[in-house]
Amino acid sequence: MAEARAGGGCCPPMDLFRSEAMQLVQLIIPIESAHHTVSYLGDLGLLQFKDLNPDKSPFQRTYAAQIKKFGEMARKLRFFKEQMVKAGITPLTKPGAQTEIDVDDLEVKLGELEAELVEMNANNEKLQRSYNELVEYKLVLNKAGEFFSSALRNATALQKELESQQTGEESLDTPLLQDKEILNESSKQVKLGFITGLVLKEKSMPFERIIFRATRGNVYIRQAAVEEPVVDPVSGEKVEKNVFVVFYSGEKAKTKILKICEAFGANRYPFTEDFGKQIQMISEVSGRISEMKVAIDAGLFHRSHLLQTIGDQFVQWNTLVRKEKSIYHTLNMLSLDVTKKCLVAEGWSPVFGTKQIQDALQRAAFDSNSQVGTIFQILHTTELPPTYFRTNKFTSAFQDIVDAYGVAKYQEANPGVYTIVTFPFLFAVMFGDWGHGICMLLAAFVFIIREKKLSSQKLGDITEMTFGGRYVILMMATLLDLHWSYL
């Protein structure tokens, strides 16, 4: 059972207690005027089409290619909306200049805008990743440089202590084998390698333990916590990390350490022992960070400007695409004539709307420059017609309440009329106090005054009920609330 409604004003006085008399009509539409015909009938809202191709799948229907095209355009618009939400840009609900847009031109334009935006996002991601890597590299240079500077100071102090001991007199405490002799045996010295990088702070202790066990303790690990969270180049999220330096001996130990670093997601960076080269590298990295920051800001500004341009026309484009897709969905419900020059449509319409439908058909034939007009004829059938209640701003709210429970059958009594009295009364019975009633009364006045502004906003399913009707219900319930509390 289907249901349709129309606002008051252009129609004759409505019958509140019964649904409208319906009729089954048939339209024979020339191919060249089919698009305009369905568009104008859709704007009129007085004809419910029947699907004459129930056995065909969506891919077997006449206009499957057009629906696929507009589906792709809708996908691009959804992509634009996601990008605008991420950038904090709100599309204009009412564009300033409404211009005529050609569908084919819009398809090309959307494709170009998507390609440009995708390229901008890819470049921005690359720049942002490089920037985050440079920031981490600078932290490694600073923290690891402190490790090596501290080790160098300790080694210098130890060497001075040894030299002072050697210049002194020998005593019973003097070792038999002098340290000088040990140092001179360069052939027995082992060259230590090291690996530097960053690891997540929460994984730092397991990381250290596993390296220690894998190398059987033949490593020396130093870690230092980074004061502020850093953006991880891979995930793009802010996390707390530690800078580590692992000293090892031998290629086998190095291979094990590298595998453990990969398993823990530790980012490794090159480092040099030369203090002069460290200062030079820090200077170079700082300069590259500054340049990268300027490039990222310029890219984000250009991207924001592009999204703002899209947002200015987004509502108009989205409305056009949705309307065109709906038109072709409706055209797929029509049957193609044997000559393939006409489309046959059947649908239900209220009896009072016959004249308006015929006027829309004539206007569609004229605007599409069709030499043949659409044939309109009424069919006799035993099928049960759909229910159609004509409503206005006041009664539509109560009709929505009734339809939430179920739609009456054709020509049955309409319960919506009785809820105009019963719903506010029951609402007042449930909330019978002065304070609640006064607050709701004031809120109802504010909403009624701002009705035009609020009704233009998209609030999801709540927009199915007109603002005026809801506020009238609210005011009536409030007045009954005050009266009930007074009694």
GROMACS .gro file of C-alpha atoms in nm:
model
  487
    1MET     CA    1   0.000   0.000   0.000
    2ALA     CA    2   0.150   0.326  -0.106
    3GLU     CA    3   0.073   0.672   0.021
    4ALA     CA    4   0.119   1.020  -0.122
    5ARG     CA    5   0.041   1.371  -0.008
    6ALA     CA    6   0.020   1.716  -0.156
    7GLY     CA    7   0.021   2.056   0.007
    8GLY     CA    8  -0.288   2.273   0.004
    9GLY     CA    9  -0.340   2.584  -0.200
   10CYS     CA   10  -0.364   2.472  -0.564
   11CYS     CA   11  -0.610   2.191  -0.502
   12PRO     CA   12  -0.989   2.192  -0.439
   13PRO     CA   13  -1.120   2.161  -0.081
   14MET     CA   14  -0.996   1.833   0.064
   15ASP     CA   15  -1.197   1.557   0.222
   16LEU     CA   16  -1.044   1.507   0.566
   17PHE     CA   17  -1.233   1.190   0.652
   18ARG     CA   18  -1.166   0.983   0.340
   19SER     CA   19  -0.871   0.924   0.109
   20GLU     CA   20  -0.892   1.078  -0.236
   21ALA     CA   21  -1.056   0.896  -0.528
   22MET     CA   22  -0.781   0.739  -0.742
   23GLN     CA   23  -0.760   0.631  -1.103
   24LEU     CA   24  -0.522   0.416  -1.305
   25VAL     CA   25  -0.387   0.606  -1.606
   26GLN     CA   26  -0.173   0.511  -1.902
   27LEU     CA   27   0.076   0.739  -2.075
   28ILE     CA   28   0.229   0.681  -2.420
   29ILE     CA   29   0.532   0.908  -2.421
   30PRO     CA   30   0.757   0.983  -2.723
   31ILE     CA   31   1.123   0.900  -2.656
   32GLU     CA   32   1.240   1.259  -2.718
   33SER     CA   33   1.009   1.404  -2.451
   34ALA     CA   34   1.034   1.122  -2.194
   35HIS     CA   35   1.293   1.297  -1.977
   36HIS     CA   36   1.101   1.625  -1.955
   37THR     CA   37   0.774   1.442  -1.896
   38VAL     CA   38   0.900   1.241  -1.599
   39SER     CA   39   1.075   1.550  -1.460
   40TYR     CA   40   0.762   1.767  -1.471
   41LEU     CA   41   0.541   1.491  -1.334
   42GLY     CA   42   0.788   1.440  -1.051
   43ASP     CA   43   0.775   1.810  -0.965
   44LEU     CA   44   0.395   1.791  -0.969
   45GLY     CA   45   0.384   1.490  -0.735
   46LEU     CA   46   0.042   1.364  -0.843
   47LEU     CA   47   0.136   1.043  -1.025
   48GLN     CA   48   0.273   0.719  -0.881
   49PHE     CA   49   0.431   0.507  -1.155
   50LYS     CA   50   0.399   0.129  -1.170
   51ASP     CA   51   0.695  -0.090  -1.256
   52LEU     CA   52   0.616  -0.249  -1.592
   53ASN     CA   53   0.946  -0.442  -1.604
   54PRO     CA   54   0.938  -0.654  -1.287
   55ASP     CA   55   1.117  -0.947  -1.452
   56LYS     CA   56   1.419  -0.744  -1.562
   57SER     CA   57   1.723  -0.692  -1.342
   58PRO     CA   58   1.862  -0.339  -1.300
   59PHE     CA   59   2.136  -0.417  -1.553
   60GLN     CA   60   1.892  -0.532  -1.821
   61ARG     CA   61   1.682  -0.217  -1.823
   62THR     CA   62   1.691   0.051  -2.090
   63TYR     CA   63   1.862   0.329  -1.897
   64ALA     CA   64   2.108   0.123  -1.691
   65ALA     CA   65   2.405   0.309  -1.843
   66GLN     CA   66   2.264   0.649  -1.744
   67ILE     CA   67   2.198   0.535  -1.388
   68LYS     CA   68   2.554   0.402  -1.366
   69LYS     CA   69   2.684   0.738  -1.489
   70PHE     CA   70   2.487   0.936  -1.231
   71GLY     CA   71   2.579   0.684  -0.963
   72GLU     CA   72   2.944   0.756  -1.036
   73MET     CA   73   2.877   1.130  -1.022
   74ALA     CA   74   2.702   1.082  -0.686
   75ARG     CA   75   3.008   0.893  -0.561
   76LYS     CA   76   3.232   1.184  -0.655
   77LEU     CA   77   3.001   1.424  -0.472
   78ARG     CA   78   3.012   1.203  -0.162
   79PHE     CA   79   3.391   1.209  -0.186
   80PHE     CA   80   3.384   1.589  -0.202
   81LYS     CA   81   3.155   1.602   0.101
   82GLU     CA   82   3.387   1.377   0.304
   83GLN     CA   83   3.682   1.598   0.215
   84MET     CA   84   3.489   1.912   0.311
   85VAL     CA   85   3.390   1.760   0.646
   86LYS     CA   86   3.755   1.673   0.719
   87ALA     CA   87   3.861   2.027   0.625
   88GLY     CA   88   3.582   2.183   0.835
   89ILE     CA   89   3.412   2.346   0.535
   90THR     CA   90   3.031   2.365   0.529
   91PRO     CA   91   2.856   2.369   0.189
   92LEU     CA   92   2.632   2.665   0.122
   93THR     CA   93   2.270   2.561   0.173
   94LYS     CA   94   2.148   2.834  -0.063
   95PRO     CA   95   2.397   2.918  -0.341
   96GLY     CA   96   2.395   3.283  -0.440
   97ALA     CA   97   2.372   3.243  -0.818
   98GLN     CA   98   2.157   2.960  -0.957
   99THR     CA   99   2.291   2.884  -1.304
  100GLU     CA  100   2.177   2.634  -1.564
  101ILE     CA  101   2.412   2.336  -1.563
  102ASP     CA  102   2.455   2.093  -1.849
  103VAL     CA  103   2.476   1.735  -1.723
  104ASP     CA  104   2.758   1.637  -1.957
  105ASP     CA  105   2.960   1.945  -1.861
  106LEU     CA  106   2.901   1.868  -1.494
  107GLU     CA  107   3.026   1.511  -1.542
  108VAL     CA  108   3.349   1.637  -1.698
  109LYS     CA  109   3.392   1.903  -1.431
  110LEU     CA  110   3.338   1.658  -1.145
  111GLY     CA  111   3.596   1.424  -1.297
  112GLU     CA  112   3.852   1.703  -1.327
  113LEU     CA  113   3.787   1.823  -0.972
  114GLU     CA  114   3.818   1.470  -0.834
  115ALA     CA  115   4.145   1.407  -1.018
  116GLU     CA  116   4.286   1.739  -0.894
  117LEU     CA  117   4.175   1.676  -0.537
  118VAL     CA  118   4.312   1.320  -0.535
  119GLU     CA  119   4.647   1.448  -0.665
  120MET     CA  120   4.652   1.719  -0.398
  121ASN     CA  121   4.579   1.464  -0.127
  122ALA     CA  122   4.852   1.231  -0.252
  123ASN     CA  123   5.109   1.513  -0.267
  124ASN     CA  124   5.005   1.636   0.075
  125GLU     CA  125   5.037   1.287   0.222
  126LYS     CA  126   5.385   1.249   0.075
  127LEU     CA  127   5.493   1.589   0.203
  128GLN     CA  128   5.340   1.525   0.544
  129ARG     CA  129   5.511   1.187   0.571
  130SER     CA  130   5.847   1.335   0.471
  131TYR     CA  131   5.795   1.616   0.721
  132ASN     CA  132   5.716   1.371   1.003
  133GLU     CA  133   6.021   1.162   0.913
  134LEU     CA  134   6.242   1.472   0.925
  135VAL     CA  135   6.100   1.569   1.265
  136GLU     CA  136   6.177   1.220   1.396
  137TYR     CA  137   6.523   1.230   1.238
  138LYS     CA  138   6.597   1.558   1.413
  139LEU     CA  139   6.492   1.406   1.746
  140VAL     CA  140   6.725   1.111   1.685
  141LEU     CA  141   7.014   1.342   1.600
  142ASN     CA  142   6.960   1.543   1.918
  143LYS     CA  143   6.899   1.255   2.160
  144ALA     CA  144   7.159   1.017   2.014
  145GLY     CA  145   7.405   1.304   1.996
  146GLU     CA  146   7.363   1.346   2.370
  147PHE     CA  147   7.442   0.976   2.420
  148PHE     CA  148   7.764   0.998   2.220
  149SER     CA  149   7.867   1.329   2.379
  150SER     CA  150   7.820   1.179   2.723
  151ALA     CA  151   8.018   0.868   2.624
  152LEU     CA  152   8.297   1.085   2.478
  153ARG     CA  153   8.322   1.287   2.800
  154ASN     CA  154   8.334   0.969   3.008
  155ALA     CA  155   8.602   0.819   2.783
  156THR     CA  156   8.812   1.137   2.800
  157ALA     CA  157   8.787   1.145   3.178
  158LEU     CA  158   8.884   0.777   3.198
  159GLN     CA  159   9.182   0.831   2.970
  160LYS     CA  160   9.305   1.121   3.181
  161GLU     CA  161   9.270   0.909   3.492
  162LEU     CA  162   9.473   0.629   3.337
  163GLU     CA  163   9.746   0.869   3.227
  164SER     CA  164   9.769   1.017   3.573
  165GLN     CA  165   9.801   0.670   3.723
  166GLN     CA  166  10.078   0.576   3.481
  167THR     CA  167  10.289   0.881   3.567
  168GLY     CA  168  10.272   0.802   3.938
  169GLU     CA  169  10.506   0.566   4.127
  170GLU     CA  170  10.448   0.196   4.121
  171SER     CA  171  10.309   0.041   4.433
  172LEU     CA  172  10.171  -0.286   4.551
  173ASP     CA  173   9.835  -0.188   4.396
  174THR     CA  174   9.983  -0.139   4.050
  175PRO     CA  175   9.859  -0.417   3.817
  176LEU     CA  176  10.115  -0.651   3.667
  177LEU     CA  177   9.983  -0.587   3.315
  178GLN     CA  178   9.963  -0.217   3.248
  179ASP     CA  179   9.653  -0.077   3.080
  180LYS     CA  180   9.881   0.091   2.831
  181GLU     CA  181   9.997  -0.246   2.707
  182ILE     CA  182   9.638  -0.360   2.669
  183LEU     CA  183   9.545  -0.053   2.470
  184ASN     CA  184   9.838  -0.101   2.237
  185GLU     CA  185   9.715  -0.443   2.130
  186SER     CA  186   9.493  -0.304   1.858
  187SER     CA  187   9.455  -0.641   1.694
  188LYS     CA  188   9.243  -0.760   1.985
  189GLN     CA  189   9.008  -0.459   1.984
  190VAL     CA  190   8.652  -0.507   1.857
  191LYS     CA  191   8.474  -0.240   1.651
  192LEU     CA  192   8.114  -0.188   1.776
  193GLY     CA  193   7.830  -0.098   1.543
  194PHE     CA  194   7.513   0.083   1.642
  195ILE     CA  195   7.154   0.132   1.525
  196THR     CA  196   6.948   0.440   1.610
  197GLY     CA  197   6.578   0.511   1.576
  198LEU     CA  198   6.246   0.558   1.755
  199VAL     CA  199   6.008   0.305   1.905
  200LEU     CA  200   5.666   0.345   2.067
  201LYS     CA  201   5.697   0.426   2.435
  202GLU     CA  202   5.452   0.153   2.534
  203LYS     CA  203   5.664  -0.103   2.345
  204SER     CA  204   6.002   0.021   2.463
  205MET     CA  205   6.048  -0.228   2.748
  206PRO     CA  206   5.942  -0.540   2.552
  207PHE     CA  207   6.159  -0.412   2.265
  208GLU     CA  208   6.463  -0.391   2.492
  209ARG     CA  209   6.403  -0.729   2.656
  210ILE     CA  210   6.361  -0.916   2.326
  211ILE     CA  211   6.679  -0.763   2.182
  212PHE     CA  212   6.868  -0.857   2.498
  213ARG     CA  213   6.744  -1.217   2.486
  214ALA     CA  214   6.790  -1.257   2.109
  215THR     CA  215   7.155  -1.147   2.131
  216ARG     CA  216   7.215  -1.325   2.466
  217GLY     CA  217   7.301  -0.999   2.632
  218ASN     CA  218   7.578  -0.906   2.388
  219VAL     CA  219   7.433  -0.558   2.325
  220TYR     CA  220   7.421  -0.224   2.499
  221ILE     CA  221   7.094  -0.029   2.475
  222ARG     CA  222   7.027   0.332   2.565
  223GLN     CA  223   6.681   0.492   2.549
  224ALA     CA  224   6.553   0.845   2.606
  225ALA     CA  225   6.187   0.953   2.614
  226VAL     CA  226   6.067   1.224   2.376
  227GLU     CA  227   5.904   1.503   2.577
  228GLU     CA  228   5.608   1.567   2.343
  229PRO     CA  229   5.406   1.325   2.127
  230VAL     CA  230   5.518   1.303   1.766
  231VAL     CA  231   5.320   1.220   1.452
  232ASP     CA  232   5.409   0.875   1.327
  233PRO     CA  233   5.499   0.887   0.954
  234VAL     CA  234   5.323   0.556   0.881
  235SER     CA  235   4.996   0.584   1.077
  236GLY     CA  236   4.972   0.965   1.082
  237GLU     CA  237   4.864   0.960   1.450
  238LYS     CA  238   5.022   1.139   1.743
  239VAL     CA  239   5.201   0.890   1.968
  240GLU     CA  240   5.460   0.892   2.245
  241LYS     CA  241   5.797   0.751   2.145
  242ASN     CA  242   6.145   0.679   2.279
  243VAL     CA  243   6.473   0.736   2.098
  244PHE     CA  244   6.699   0.429   2.120
  245VAL     CA  245   7.061   0.346   2.040
  246VAL     CA  246   7.163  -0.020   2.025
  247PHE     CA  247   7.536  -0.106   2.024
  248TYR     CA  248   7.619  -0.451   1.891
  249SER     CA  249   7.909  -0.664   1.773
  250GLY     CA  250   7.890  -0.882   1.464
  251GLU     CA  251   7.669  -0.908   1.157
  252LYS     CA  252   7.447  -1.180   1.306
  253ALA     CA  253   7.351  -0.954   1.595
  254LYS     CA  254   7.280  -0.671   1.351
  255THR     CA  255   7.048  -0.891   1.143
  256LYS     CA  256   6.854  -0.997   1.452
  257ILE     CA  257   6.820  -0.638   1.574
  258LEU     CA  258   6.694  -0.517   1.234
  259LYS     CA  259   6.427  -0.790   1.227
  260ILE     CA  260   6.315  -0.701   1.578
  261CYS     CA  261   6.293  -0.332   1.478
  262GLU     CA  262   6.067  -0.424   1.186
  263ALA     CA  263   5.849  -0.642   1.408
  264PHE     CA  264   5.799  -0.359   1.659
  265GLY     CA  265   5.744  -0.092   1.391
  266ALA     CA  266   6.051   0.101   1.503
  267ASN     CA  267   6.163   0.369   1.259
  268ARG     CA  268   6.540   0.359   1.204
  269TYR     CA  269   6.751   0.658   1.097
  270PRO     CA  270   7.122   0.690   1.003
  271PHE     CA  271   7.363   0.848   1.248
  272THR     CA  272   7.734   0.935   1.249
  273GLU     CA  273   7.986   0.938   1.531
  274ASP     CA  274   8.160   1.249   1.400
  275PHE     CA  275   8.050   1.542   1.614
  276GLY     CA  276   8.111   1.794   1.335
  277LYS     CA  277   7.898   1.596   1.089
  278GLN     CA  278   7.623   1.568   1.352
  279ILE     CA  279   7.599   1.947   1.378
  280GLN     CA  280   7.597   1.978   1.000
  281MET     CA  281   7.320   1.717   0.966
  282ILE     CA  282   7.108   1.887   1.233
  283SER     CA  283   7.141   2.215   1.046
  284GLU     CA  284   7.047   2.056   0.714
  285VAL     CA  285   6.748   1.872   0.860
  286SER     CA  286   6.621   2.189   1.032
  287GLY     CA  287   6.639   2.376   0.700
  288ARG     CA  288   6.453   2.102   0.518
  289ILE     CA  289   6.185   2.097   0.788
  290SER     CA  290   6.126   2.470   0.741
  291GLU     CA  291   6.103   2.433   0.362
  292MET     CA  292   5.870   2.135   0.397
  293LYS     CA  293   5.644   2.326   0.634
  294VAL     CA  294   5.608   2.610   0.383
  295ALA     CA  295   5.524   2.364   0.104
  296ILE     CA  296   5.265   2.184   0.319
  297ASP     CA  297   5.095   2.511   0.420
  298ALA     CA  298   5.078   2.623   0.057
  299GLY     CA  299   4.927   2.289  -0.049
  300LEU     CA  300   4.668   2.298   0.230
  301PHE     CA  301   4.571   2.654   0.136
  302HIS     CA  302   4.525   2.560  -0.228
  303ARG     CA  303   4.323   2.250  -0.127
  304SER     CA  304   4.104   2.453   0.108
  305HIS     CA  305   4.039   2.708  -0.167
  306LEU     CA  306   3.938   2.428  -0.407
  307LEU     CA  307   3.704   2.271  -0.150
  308GLN     CA  308   3.550   2.611  -0.079
  309THR     CA  309   3.482   2.653  -0.451
  310ILE     CA  310   3.318   2.310  -0.459
  311GLY     CA  311   3.115   2.392  -0.147
  312ASP     CA  312   2.967   2.701  -0.311
  313GLN     CA  313   2.800   2.485  -0.579
  314PHE     CA  314   2.777   2.153  -0.396
  315VAL     CA  315   2.408   2.170  -0.304
  316GLN     CA  316   2.307   2.265  -0.659
  317TRP     CA  317   2.520   1.987  -0.810
  318ASN     CA  318   2.398   1.729  -0.561
  319THR     CA  319   2.033   1.821  -0.619
  320LEU     CA  320   2.076   1.798  -0.996
  321VAL     CA  321   2.250   1.458  -0.981
  322ARG     CA  322   1.994   1.312  -0.743
  323LYS     CA  323   1.708   1.440  -0.954
  324GLU     CA  324   1.854   1.305  -1.279
  325LYS     CA  325   1.921   0.967  -1.120
  326SER     CA  326   1.562   0.952  -0.992
  327ILE     CA  327   1.429   1.043  -1.337
  328TYR     CA  328   1.618   0.757  -1.503
  329HIS     CA  329   1.514   0.516  -1.227
  330THR     CA  330   1.155   0.608  -1.313
  331LEU     CA  331   1.218   0.575  -1.687
  332ASN     CA  332   1.346   0.222  -1.624
  333MET     CA  333   1.002   0.139  -1.484
  334LEU     CA  334   0.841   0.220  -1.820
  335SER     CA  335   0.790  -0.027  -2.100
  336LEU     CA  336   0.954   0.028  -2.439
  337ASP     CA  337   0.714   0.017  -2.731
  338VAL     CA  338   0.764  -0.232  -3.014
  339THR     CA  339   0.861   0.050  -3.249
  340LYS     CA  340   1.116   0.172  -2.991
  341LYS     CA  341   0.992   0.525  -3.046
  342CYS     CA  342   0.761   0.547  -2.746
  343LEU     CA  343   0.757   0.456  -2.378
  344VAL     CA  344   0.443   0.319  -2.215
  345ALA     CA  345   0.380   0.418  -1.853
  346GLU     CA  346   0.109   0.327  -1.608
  347GLY     CA  347   0.044   0.488  -1.272
  348TRP     CA  348  -0.205   0.593  -1.009
  349SER     CA  349  -0.319   0.952  -0.979
  350PRO     CA  350  -0.598   1.130  -0.785
  351VAL     CA  351  -0.901   1.216  -0.991
  352PHE     CA  352  -0.875   1.586  -0.912
  353GLY     CA  353  -0.521   1.598  -1.058
  354THR     CA  354  -0.617   1.500  -1.413
  355LYS     CA  355  -0.609   1.856  -1.547
  356GLN     CA  356  -0.274   1.936  -1.384
  357ILE     CA  357  -0.117   1.618  -1.521
  358GLN     CA  358  -0.237   1.696  -1.873
  359ASP     CA  359  -0.097   2.050  -1.848
  360ALA     CA  360   0.241   1.910  -1.739
  361LEU     CA  361   0.241   1.669  -2.035
  362GLN     CA  362   0.173   1.950  -2.281
  363ARG     CA  363   0.446   2.164  -2.129
  364ALA     CA  364   0.695   1.874  -2.149
  365ALA     CA  365   0.616   1.816  -2.517
  366PHE     CA  366   0.660   2.185  -2.593
  367ASP     CA  367   0.989   2.224  -2.403
  368SER     CA  368   1.138   1.912  -2.565
  369ASN     CA  369   1.034   2.026  -2.917
  370SER     CA  370   0.846   1.702  -2.969
  371GLN     CA  371   0.622   1.688  -3.276
  372VAL     CA  372   0.390   1.439  -3.109
  373GLY     CA  373   0.235   1.492  -2.768
  374THR     CA  374   0.193   1.236  -2.491
  375ILE     CA  375  -0.125   1.028  -2.505
  376PHE     CA  376  -0.315   1.028  -2.174
  377GLN     CA  377  -0.590   0.775  -2.110
  378ILE     CA  378  -0.771   0.633  -1.807
  379LEU     CA  379  -0.769   0.255  -1.756
  380HIS     CA  380  -1.039   0.054  -1.581
  381THR     CA  381  -0.905  -0.196  -1.329
  382THR     CA  382  -1.009  -0.407  -1.033
  383GLU     CA  383  -0.681  -0.348  -0.846
  384LEU     CA  384  -0.696  -0.183  -0.507
  385PRO     CA  385  -0.566   0.174  -0.549
  386PRO     CA  386  -0.308   0.325  -0.313
  387THR     CA  387  -0.413   0.561  -0.037
  388TYR     CA  388  -0.374   0.932  -0.096
  389PHE     CA  389  -0.445   1.189   0.176
  390ARG     CA  390  -0.421   1.554   0.089
  391THR     CA  391  -0.272   1.750   0.374
  392ASN     CA  392  -0.167   2.105   0.451
  393LYS     CA  393   0.084   2.258   0.691
  394PHE     CA  394  -0.144   2.197   0.990
  395THR     CA  395  -0.282   1.848   0.921
  396SER     CA  396   0.042   1.695   0.785
  397ALA     CA  397   0.194   1.672   1.133
  398PHE     CA  398  -0.101   1.471   1.269
  399GLN     CA  399  -0.105   1.255   0.956
  400ASP     CA  400   0.258   1.166   1.017
  401ILE     CA  401   0.173   1.047   1.367
  402VAL     CA  402  -0.096   0.817   1.230
  403ASP     CA  403   0.124   0.688   0.946
  404ALA     CA  404   0.389   0.589   1.197
  405TYR     CA  405   0.151   0.313   1.306
  406GLY     CA  406   0.001   0.228   0.967
  407VAL     CA  407  -0.164   0.365   0.654
  408ALA     CA  408  -0.540   0.332   0.615
  409LYS     CA  409  -0.677   0.133   0.323
  410TYR     CA  410  -0.824   0.300   0.018
  411GLN     CA  411  -1.141   0.502   0.097
  412GLU     CA  412  -1.125   0.409   0.466
  413ALA     CA  413  -1.189   0.665   0.738
  414ASN     CA  414  -0.881   0.875   0.809
  415PRO     CA  415  -0.777   0.853   1.178
  416GLY     CA  416  -0.557   1.160   1.134
  417VAL     CA  417  -0.854   1.391   1.180
  418TYR     CA  418  -0.931   1.258   1.527
  419THR     CA  419  -0.570   1.285   1.645
  420ILE     CA  420  -0.597   1.663   1.603
  421VAL     CA  421  -0.798   1.653   1.928
  422THR     CA  422  -0.679   1.336   2.100
  423PHE     CA  423  -0.302   1.374   2.067
  424PRO     CA  424  -0.268   1.719   2.232
  425PHE     CA  425  -0.515   1.611   2.502
  426LEU     CA  426  -0.320   1.295   2.590
  427PHE     CA  427   0.006   1.488   2.579
  428ALA     CA  428  -0.135   1.739   2.827
  429VAL     CA  429  -0.259   1.461   3.056
  430MET     CA  430   0.091   1.312   3.077
  431PHE     CA  431   0.260   1.645   3.160
  432GLY     CA  432   0.017   1.844   3.374
  433ASP     CA  433   0.217   2.119   3.543
  434TRP     CA  434   0.249   2.496   3.495
  435GLY     CA  435   0.627   2.517   3.469
  436HIS     CA  436   0.651   2.258   3.195
  437GLY     CA  437   0.361   2.415   3.006
  438ILE     CA  438   0.503   2.769   3.017
  439CYS     CA  439   0.845   2.654   2.895
  440MET     CA  440   0.691   2.464   2.605
  441LEU     CA  441   0.464   2.756   2.519
  442LEU     CA  442   0.758   2.993   2.494
  443ALA     CA  443   0.956   2.738   2.291
  444ALA     CA  444   0.661   2.695   2.054
  445PHE     CA  445   0.638   3.071   1.997
  446VAL     CA  446   1.011   3.090   1.917
  447PHE     CA  447   0.991   2.800   1.672
  448ILE     CA  448   0.686   2.941   1.494
  449ILE     CA  449   0.855   3.282   1.455
  450ARG     CA  450   1.170   3.118   1.311
  451GLU     CA  451   0.981   2.859   1.108
  452LYS     CA  452   1.110   2.962   0.763
  453LYS     CA  453   1.474   2.957   0.870
  454LEU     CA  454   1.449   2.627   1.056
  455SER     CA  455   1.245   2.450   0.789
  456SER     CA  456   1.520   2.511   0.532
  457GLN     CA  457   1.770   2.314   0.739
  458LYS     CA  458   1.829   1.945   0.675
  459LEU     CA  459   1.772   1.757   0.999
  460GLY     CA  460   1.731   1.403   0.867
  461ASP     CA  461   1.407   1.213   0.918
  462ILE     CA  462   1.260   1.494   1.129
  463THR     CA  463   1.206   1.699   0.813
  464GLU     CA  464   0.938   1.453   0.701
  465MET     CA  465   0.701   1.641   0.932
  466THR     CA  466   0.661   2.010   0.848
  467PHE     CA  467   0.788   2.253   1.107
  468GLY     CA  468   0.463   2.447   1.115
  469GLY     CA  469   0.258   2.140   1.197
  470ARG     CA  470   0.490   2.027   1.474
  471TYR     CA  471   0.489   2.366   1.637
  472VAL     CA  472   0.113   2.393   1.617
  473ILE     CA  473   0.087   2.054   1.790
  474LEU     CA  474   0.336   2.174   2.048
  475MET     CA  475   0.138   2.489   2.115
  476MET     CA  476  -0.194   2.308   2.139
  477ALA     CA  477  -0.051   2.052   2.377
  478THR     CA  478   0.100   2.332   2.584
  479LEU     CA  479  -0.229   2.517   2.617
  480LEU     CA  480  -0.404   2.198   2.722
  481ASP     CA  481  -0.114   2.130   2.959
  482LEU     CA  482  -0.168   2.466   3.129
  483HIS     CA  483  -0.542   2.413   3.141
  484TRP     CA  484  -0.508   2.061   3.286
  485SER     CA  485  -0.264   2.177   3.554
  486TYR     CA  486  -0.503   2.460   3.643
  487LEU     CA  487  -0.785   2.210   3.694
   0.00000   0.00000   0.00000
